[in-house]
């Protein structure tokens, strides 16, 4: 398969006359002339970056990439008093980890809230989807390491999301 693709790319290079603006064969096959690079679910479930957040009821999702400042972002939103969907929400010491409905609570003597789901991993995302996390409009920011799974299962066209990330 790889050899076939290499031969097709070589043929494409020989036939192509458009020079520096030429797309590779792979991008031509994948993107085509009318395709978007966005995943199909994102067209209907994620707000465009140009959409004013104040005029939207979207729930933000933060793609937490390990060692890229995600923990710092969590601390920032905690300082702002936001309600976060993070791992601590299912800690048994708070008593909400077995609940079948979304519970917003304050984990100790802090000035921020969390919900009783763990959206950082796939099983927690599936539990949050079943409980209707985004549809409940109880969370300001969802932290996840699985943005595709979270985007597909948590959001819908009536309860859209907005994706944030920090890269370094």
Short mmCIF file of N, CA, C and O in Angstrom, two decimals, residues 61-65 68-70 73 77 141 143-144 147 162-168:
data_model
loop_
_atom_site.label_atom_id
_atom_site.label_comp_id
_atom_site.label_asym_id
_atom_site.label_seq_id
_atom_site.Cartn_x
_atom_site.Cartn_y
_atom_site.Cartn_z
N UNK A 61 -14.72 23.57 26.36
CA UNK A 61 -13.96 22.36 26.62
C UNK A 61 -12.48 22.68 26.47
O UNK A 61 -12.08 23.26 25.46
N UNK A 62 -11.70 22.35 27.48
CA UNK A 62 -10.27 22.58 27.44
C UNK A 62 -9.57 21.25 27.17
O UNK A 62 -9.71 20.30 27.92
N UNK A 63 -8.81 21.20 26.06
CA UNK A 63 -8.05 20.01 25.73
C UNK A 63 -6.78 20.04 26.58
O UNK A 63 -5.87 20.82 26.33
N UNK A 64 -6.73 19.20 27.60
CA UNK A 64 -5.59 19.15 28.50
C UNK A 64 -4.54 18.21 27.91
O UNK A 64 -4.69 17.00 27.90
N UNK A 65 -3.47 18.82 27.42
CA UNK A 65 -2.34 18.07 26.88
C UNK A 65 -1.30 18.01 28.00
O UNK A 65 -0.84 19.06 28.47
N UNK A 68 1.75 20.65 29.12
CA UNK A 68 1.61 21.83 28.25
C UNK A 68 0.88 22.97 28.94
O UNK A 68 0.34 23.84 28.27
N UNK A 69 0.81 22.96 30.24
CA UNK A 69 0.19 24.06 30.96
C UNK A 69 -1.26 23.85 31.34
O UNK A 69 -1.92 24.79 31.78
N UNK A 70 -1.78 22.64 31.18
CA UNK A 70 -3.17 22.36 31.51
C UNK A 70 -3.48 22.54 32.98
O UNK A 70 -4.53 23.07 33.36
N UNK A 73 -3.78 26.13 33.68
CA UNK A 73 -5.09 26.62 33.23
C UNK A 73 -6.18 26.26 34.23
O UNK A 73 -7.04 27.08 34.54
N UNK A 77 -8.63 29.01 36.21
CA UNK A 77 -10.09 28.98 36.24
C UNK A 77 -10.62 28.75 37.65
O UNK A 77 -11.71 29.23 37.99
N UNK A 141 -16.53 24.94 32.44
CA UNK A 141 -15.40 24.46 31.65
C UNK A 141 -15.19 22.97 31.88
O UNK A 141 -15.12 22.51 33.01
N UNK A 143 -12.67 19.90 31.32
CA UNK A 143 -11.29 19.54 31.02
C UNK A 143 -11.26 18.09 30.53
O UNK A 143 -11.89 17.22 31.14
N UNK A 144 -10.52 17.84 29.45
CA UNK A 144 -10.43 16.49 28.91
C UNK A 144 -9.09 16.25 28.22
O UNK A 144 -8.49 17.20 27.71
N UNK A 147 -10.36 15.02 23.48
CA UNK A 147 -11.28 15.99 22.88
C UNK A 147 -12.23 15.42 21.82
O UNK A 147 -13.37 15.85 21.73
N UNK A 162 -17.20 24.97 22.75
CA UNK A 162 -16.14 25.86 22.30
C UNK A 162 -14.85 25.21 22.81
O UNK A 162 -14.74 24.91 23.99
N UNK A 163 -13.89 24.96 21.93
CA UNK A 163 -12.68 24.23 22.32
C UNK A 163 -11.53 25.19 22.57
O UNK A 163 -11.26 26.08 21.76
N UNK A 164 -10.86 24.98 23.69
CA UNK A 164 -9.67 25.73 24.07
C UNK A 164 -8.52 24.75 24.24
O UNK A 164 -8.73 23.60 24.63
N UNK A 165 -7.30 25.21 23.99
CA UNK A 165 -6.12 24.37 24.20
C UNK A 165 -4.93 25.28 24.44
O UNK A 165 -4.94 26.45 24.06
N UNK A 166 -3.92 24.71 25.05
CA UNK A 166 -2.68 25.42 25.30
C UNK A 166 -1.54 24.54 24.81
O UNK A 166 -1.42 23.39 25.24
N UNK A 167 -0.75 25.05 23.88
CA UNK A 167 0.35 24.27 23.31
C UNK A 167 1.67 24.94 23.69
O UNK A 167 1.75 26.15 23.75
N UNK A 168 2.67 24.13 23.90
CA UNK A 168 4.00 24.72 24.12
C UNK A 168 5.06 23.85 23.51
O UNK A 168 4.88 22.75 23.15
#
